[in-house]
GROMACS .gro file of C-alpha atoms in nm:
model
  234
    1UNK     CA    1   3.314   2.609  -3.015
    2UNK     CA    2   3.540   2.597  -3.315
    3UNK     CA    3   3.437   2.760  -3.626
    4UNK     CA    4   3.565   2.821  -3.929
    5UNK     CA    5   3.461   3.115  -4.116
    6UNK     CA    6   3.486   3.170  -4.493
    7UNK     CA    7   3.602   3.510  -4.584
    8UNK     CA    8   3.656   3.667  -4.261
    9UNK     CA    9   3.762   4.021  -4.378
   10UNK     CA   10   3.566   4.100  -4.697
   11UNK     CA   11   3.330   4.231  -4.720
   12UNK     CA   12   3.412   4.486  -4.441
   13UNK     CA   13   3.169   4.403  -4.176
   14UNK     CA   14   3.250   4.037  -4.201
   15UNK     CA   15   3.569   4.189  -3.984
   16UNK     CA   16   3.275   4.294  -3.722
   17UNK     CA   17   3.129   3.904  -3.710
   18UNK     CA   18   3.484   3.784  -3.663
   19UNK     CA   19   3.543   3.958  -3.386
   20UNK     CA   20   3.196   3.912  -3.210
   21UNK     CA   21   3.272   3.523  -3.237
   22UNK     CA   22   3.624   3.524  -3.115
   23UNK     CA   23   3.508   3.779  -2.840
   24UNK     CA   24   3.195   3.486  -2.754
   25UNK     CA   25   3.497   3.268  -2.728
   26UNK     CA   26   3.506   3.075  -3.020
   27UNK     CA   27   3.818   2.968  -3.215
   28UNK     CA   28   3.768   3.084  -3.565
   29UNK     CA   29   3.910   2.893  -3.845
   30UNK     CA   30   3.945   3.185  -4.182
   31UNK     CA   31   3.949   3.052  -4.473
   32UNK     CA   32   3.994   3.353  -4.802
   33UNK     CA   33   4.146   3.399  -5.118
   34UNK     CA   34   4.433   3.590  -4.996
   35UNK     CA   35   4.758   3.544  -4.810
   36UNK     CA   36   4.747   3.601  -4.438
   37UNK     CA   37   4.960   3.898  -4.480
   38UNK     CA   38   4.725   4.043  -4.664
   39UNK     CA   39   4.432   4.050  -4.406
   40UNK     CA   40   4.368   4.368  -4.207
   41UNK     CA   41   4.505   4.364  -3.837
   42UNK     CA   42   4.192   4.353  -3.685
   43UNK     CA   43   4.095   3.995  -3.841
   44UNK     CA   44   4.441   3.833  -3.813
   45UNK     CA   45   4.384   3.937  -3.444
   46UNK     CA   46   4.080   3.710  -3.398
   47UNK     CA   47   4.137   3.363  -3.588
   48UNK     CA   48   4.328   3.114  -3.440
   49UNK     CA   49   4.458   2.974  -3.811
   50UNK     CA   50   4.395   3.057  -4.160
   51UNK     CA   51   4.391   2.890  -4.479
   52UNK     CA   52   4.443   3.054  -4.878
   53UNK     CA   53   4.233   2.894  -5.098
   54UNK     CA   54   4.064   3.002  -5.428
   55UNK     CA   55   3.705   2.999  -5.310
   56UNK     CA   56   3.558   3.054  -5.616
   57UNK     CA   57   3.647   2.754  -5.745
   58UNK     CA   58   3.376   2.568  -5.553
   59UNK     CA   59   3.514   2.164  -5.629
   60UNK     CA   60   3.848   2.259  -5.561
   61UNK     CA   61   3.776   2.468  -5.245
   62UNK     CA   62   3.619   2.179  -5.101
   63UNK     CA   63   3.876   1.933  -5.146
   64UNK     CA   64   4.076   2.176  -4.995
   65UNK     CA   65   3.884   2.329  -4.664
   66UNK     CA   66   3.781   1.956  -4.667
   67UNK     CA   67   4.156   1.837  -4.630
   68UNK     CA   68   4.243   2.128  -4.395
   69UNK     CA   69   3.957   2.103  -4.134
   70UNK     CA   70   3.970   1.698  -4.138
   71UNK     CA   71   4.235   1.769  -3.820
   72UNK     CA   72   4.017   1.966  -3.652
   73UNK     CA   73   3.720   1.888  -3.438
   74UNK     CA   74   3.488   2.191  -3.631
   75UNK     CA   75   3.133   2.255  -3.496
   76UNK     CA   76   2.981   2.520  -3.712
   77UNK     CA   77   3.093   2.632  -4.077
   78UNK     CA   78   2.993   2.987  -4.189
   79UNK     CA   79   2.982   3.209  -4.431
   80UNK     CA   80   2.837   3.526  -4.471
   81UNK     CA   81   2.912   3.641  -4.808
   82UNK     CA   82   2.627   3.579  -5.087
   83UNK     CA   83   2.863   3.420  -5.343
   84UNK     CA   84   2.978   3.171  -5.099
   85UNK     CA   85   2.723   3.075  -4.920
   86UNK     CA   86   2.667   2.745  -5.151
   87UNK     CA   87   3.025   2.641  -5.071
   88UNK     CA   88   2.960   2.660  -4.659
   89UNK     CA   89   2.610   2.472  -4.743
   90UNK     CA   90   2.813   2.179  -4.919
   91UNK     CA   91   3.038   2.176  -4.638
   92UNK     CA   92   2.804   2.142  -4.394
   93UNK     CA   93   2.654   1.869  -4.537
   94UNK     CA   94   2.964   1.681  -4.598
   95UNK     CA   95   3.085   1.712  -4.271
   96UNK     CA   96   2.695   1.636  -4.080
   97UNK     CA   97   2.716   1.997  -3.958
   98UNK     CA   98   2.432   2.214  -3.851
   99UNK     CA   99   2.309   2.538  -4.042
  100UNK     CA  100   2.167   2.581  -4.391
  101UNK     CA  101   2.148   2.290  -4.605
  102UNK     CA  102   2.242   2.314  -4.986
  103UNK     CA  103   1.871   2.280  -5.071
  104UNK     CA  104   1.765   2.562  -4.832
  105UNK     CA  105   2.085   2.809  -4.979
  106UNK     CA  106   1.995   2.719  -5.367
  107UNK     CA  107   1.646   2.838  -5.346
  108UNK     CA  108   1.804   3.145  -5.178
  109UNK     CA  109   2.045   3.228  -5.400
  110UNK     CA  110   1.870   3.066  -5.752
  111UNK     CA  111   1.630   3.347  -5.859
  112UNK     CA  112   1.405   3.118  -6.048
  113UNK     CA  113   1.453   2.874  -5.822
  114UNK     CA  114   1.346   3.092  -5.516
  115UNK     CA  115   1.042   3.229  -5.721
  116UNK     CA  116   0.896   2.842  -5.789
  117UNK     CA  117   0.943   2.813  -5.420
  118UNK     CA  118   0.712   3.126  -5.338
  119UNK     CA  119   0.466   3.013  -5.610
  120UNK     CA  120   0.410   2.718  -5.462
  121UNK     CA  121   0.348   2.875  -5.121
  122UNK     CA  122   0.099   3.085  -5.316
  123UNK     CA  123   0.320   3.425  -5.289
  124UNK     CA  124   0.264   3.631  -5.607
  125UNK     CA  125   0.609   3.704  -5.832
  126UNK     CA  126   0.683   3.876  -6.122
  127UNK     CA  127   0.641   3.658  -6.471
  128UNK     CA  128   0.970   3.517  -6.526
  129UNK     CA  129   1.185   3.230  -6.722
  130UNK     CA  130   1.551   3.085  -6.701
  131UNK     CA  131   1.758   3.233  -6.991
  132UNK     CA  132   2.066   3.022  -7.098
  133UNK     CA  133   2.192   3.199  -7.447
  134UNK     CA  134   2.118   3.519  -7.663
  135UNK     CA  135   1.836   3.317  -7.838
  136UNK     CA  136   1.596   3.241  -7.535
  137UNK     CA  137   1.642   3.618  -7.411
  138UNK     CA  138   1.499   3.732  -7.719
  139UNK     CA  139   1.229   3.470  -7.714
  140UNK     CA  140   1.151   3.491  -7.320
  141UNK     CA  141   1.126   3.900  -7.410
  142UNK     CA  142   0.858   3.823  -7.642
  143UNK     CA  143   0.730   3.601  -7.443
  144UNK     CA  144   0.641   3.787  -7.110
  145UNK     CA  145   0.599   4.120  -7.284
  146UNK     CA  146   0.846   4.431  -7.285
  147UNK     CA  147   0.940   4.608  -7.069
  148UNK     CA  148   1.136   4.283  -6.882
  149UNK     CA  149   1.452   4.276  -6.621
  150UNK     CA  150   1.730   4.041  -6.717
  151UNK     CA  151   1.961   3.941  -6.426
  152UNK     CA  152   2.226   3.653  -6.309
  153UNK     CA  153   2.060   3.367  -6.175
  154UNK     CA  154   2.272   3.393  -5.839
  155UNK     CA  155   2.366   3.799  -5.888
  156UNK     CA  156   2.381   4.021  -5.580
  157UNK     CA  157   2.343   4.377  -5.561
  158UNK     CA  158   2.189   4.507  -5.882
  159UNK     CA  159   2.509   4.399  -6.070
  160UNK     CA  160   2.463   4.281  -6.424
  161UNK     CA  161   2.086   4.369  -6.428
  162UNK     CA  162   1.935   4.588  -6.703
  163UNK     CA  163   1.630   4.690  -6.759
  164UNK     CA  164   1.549   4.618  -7.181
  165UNK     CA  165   1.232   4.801  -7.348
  166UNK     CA  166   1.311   4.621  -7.699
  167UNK     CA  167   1.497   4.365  -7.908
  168UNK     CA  168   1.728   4.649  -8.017
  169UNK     CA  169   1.787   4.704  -7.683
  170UNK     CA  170   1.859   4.309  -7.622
  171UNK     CA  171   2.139   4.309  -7.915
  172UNK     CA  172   2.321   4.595  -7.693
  173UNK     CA  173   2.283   4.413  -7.404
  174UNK     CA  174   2.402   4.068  -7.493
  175UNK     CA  175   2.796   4.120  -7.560
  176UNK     CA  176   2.780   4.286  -7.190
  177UNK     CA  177   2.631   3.977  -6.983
  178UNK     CA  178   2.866   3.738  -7.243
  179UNK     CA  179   3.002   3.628  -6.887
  180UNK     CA  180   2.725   3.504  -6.740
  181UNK     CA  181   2.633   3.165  -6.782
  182UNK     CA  182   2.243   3.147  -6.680
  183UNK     CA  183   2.019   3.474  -6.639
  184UNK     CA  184   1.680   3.495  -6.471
  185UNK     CA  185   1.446   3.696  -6.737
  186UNK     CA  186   1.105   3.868  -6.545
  187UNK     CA  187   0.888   4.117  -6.675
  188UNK     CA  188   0.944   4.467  -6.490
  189UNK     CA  189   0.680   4.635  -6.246
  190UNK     CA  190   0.693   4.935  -6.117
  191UNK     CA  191   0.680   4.974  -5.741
  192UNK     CA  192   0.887   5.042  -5.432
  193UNK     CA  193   1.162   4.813  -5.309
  194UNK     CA  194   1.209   4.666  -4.975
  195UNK     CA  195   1.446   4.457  -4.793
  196UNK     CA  196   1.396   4.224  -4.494
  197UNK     CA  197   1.580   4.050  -4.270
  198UNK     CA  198   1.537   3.826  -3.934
  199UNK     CA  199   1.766   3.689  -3.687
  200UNK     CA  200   1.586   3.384  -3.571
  201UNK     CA  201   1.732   3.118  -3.307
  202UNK     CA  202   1.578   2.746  -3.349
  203UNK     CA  203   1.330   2.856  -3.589
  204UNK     CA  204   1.196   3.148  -3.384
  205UNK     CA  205   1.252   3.547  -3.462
  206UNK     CA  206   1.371   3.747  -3.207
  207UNK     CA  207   1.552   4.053  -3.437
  208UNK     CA  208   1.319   4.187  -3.764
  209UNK     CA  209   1.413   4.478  -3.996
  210UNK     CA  210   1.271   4.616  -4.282
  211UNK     CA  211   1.497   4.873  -4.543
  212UNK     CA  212   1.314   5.084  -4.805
  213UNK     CA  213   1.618   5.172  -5.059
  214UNK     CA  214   1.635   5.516  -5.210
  215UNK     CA  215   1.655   5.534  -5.469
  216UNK     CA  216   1.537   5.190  -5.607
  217UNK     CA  217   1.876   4.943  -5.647
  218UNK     CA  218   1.839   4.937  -5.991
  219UNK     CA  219   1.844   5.341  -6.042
  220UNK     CA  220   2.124   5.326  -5.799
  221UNK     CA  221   2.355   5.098  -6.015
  222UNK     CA  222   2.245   5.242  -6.374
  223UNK     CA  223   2.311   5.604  -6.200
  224UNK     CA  224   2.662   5.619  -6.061
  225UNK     CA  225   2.671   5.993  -5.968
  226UNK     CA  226   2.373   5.921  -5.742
  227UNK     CA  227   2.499   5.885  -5.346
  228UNK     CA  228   2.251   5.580  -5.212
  229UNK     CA  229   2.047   5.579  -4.902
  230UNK     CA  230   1.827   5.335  -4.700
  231UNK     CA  231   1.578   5.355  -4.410
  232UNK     CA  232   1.570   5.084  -4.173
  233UNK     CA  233   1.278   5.006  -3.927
  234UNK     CA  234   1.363   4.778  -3.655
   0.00000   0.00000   0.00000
């Protein structure tokens, strides 16, 4: 099986899925957005070839992977990476590969997308609107009620997100998120916070585990001096 993987070394434990592929006996294609001298030993070790391409330039990426892998018979692209995972998905689908489609990835990664999705499947979710400028924030706010949580549409890891108990508190906010282009705007509850994940072959589970974070992400990211932990129940 070929495969080409898109950023094989970062984070870290993409290193770790790397190798577990090449050691399967696959031939791993890289593909990152730095020169192959730059890669740790330990991926350079298990890909067969590797290509430099600015990634985060999603149009141009693709005309480039596209170009690159068009002499190569692929089966599987993957990536493993949150901010990337649109670019395998468009791949896939340009190529008539298997794995997640661009429809299934958007309403993974697309907050307000993914919360219409459990709506409709009549899963309760917090209150929340799509935000594109300083003027709909303040409106949305007023909207749903203070306090609210104002995030990236397609953030990861707490980063960007504040939690804003006023429109004073708005005004300080907005120069900060001046980078992001969409934000996902929900009213804030109170609760614990949970993560779960599945490893499921042809539709069917076989590996479940749930993570209770401590403390909550959020307290995590707005308190720097605090050392995270998580417990995992598998």
């Amino acid at each position: 099986m070929k495969v080409v993987f898109i950023s094989p070394h970062f984070p870290p434990e993409m290193m770790m899925f790397t190798k577990g592929l090449a050691d399967i006996g696959a031939t791993v294609y890289g593909v990152g957005d730095v020169p192959l001298q730059q890669l740790p030993e330990e991926t350079r070790t298990h890909i067969s070839d590797y290509l430099t391409v600015d990634i985060r330039d999603e149009t141009s990426a693709i005309e480039a992977i596209s170009r690159w892998i068009s002499r190569r018979d692929v089966d599987r692209i993957e990536c493993l990476w949150e901010p990337f995972v649109t670019l395998a998905a468009r791949l896939r689908e340009k190529f008539d590969l298997p794995g997640l489609s661009v429809d299934t990835v958007l309403h993974f990664r697309d907050k307000d997308l993914m919360k219409k999705r459990l709506r409709e499947g009549g899963i309760r979710t917090a209150r929340s609107k799509r935000v594109t400028s300083a003027k709909e924030l303040r409106e949305g706010a007023e909207e749903i009620g203070f306090p609210v949580i104002i995030k990236p549409i397609a953030g990861a890891g707490s980063a960007d997100t504040y939690r804003l108990d006023s429109q004073a508190e708005i005004d300080k906010v907005i120069p900060v998120l001046g980078h992001v282009d969409e934000g996902n705007l929900e009213e804030f509850i109170e609760g614990d916070e949970f993560t779960f994940d599945a490893v499921s072959v042809e539709g069917t589970p076989h590996f479940y585990s749930i993570t209770q974070y401590h403390p909550r992400p959020l307290d995590g990211r707005s308190n720097e001096w605090i050392s995270p932990a998580q417990i995992t129940f598998a």
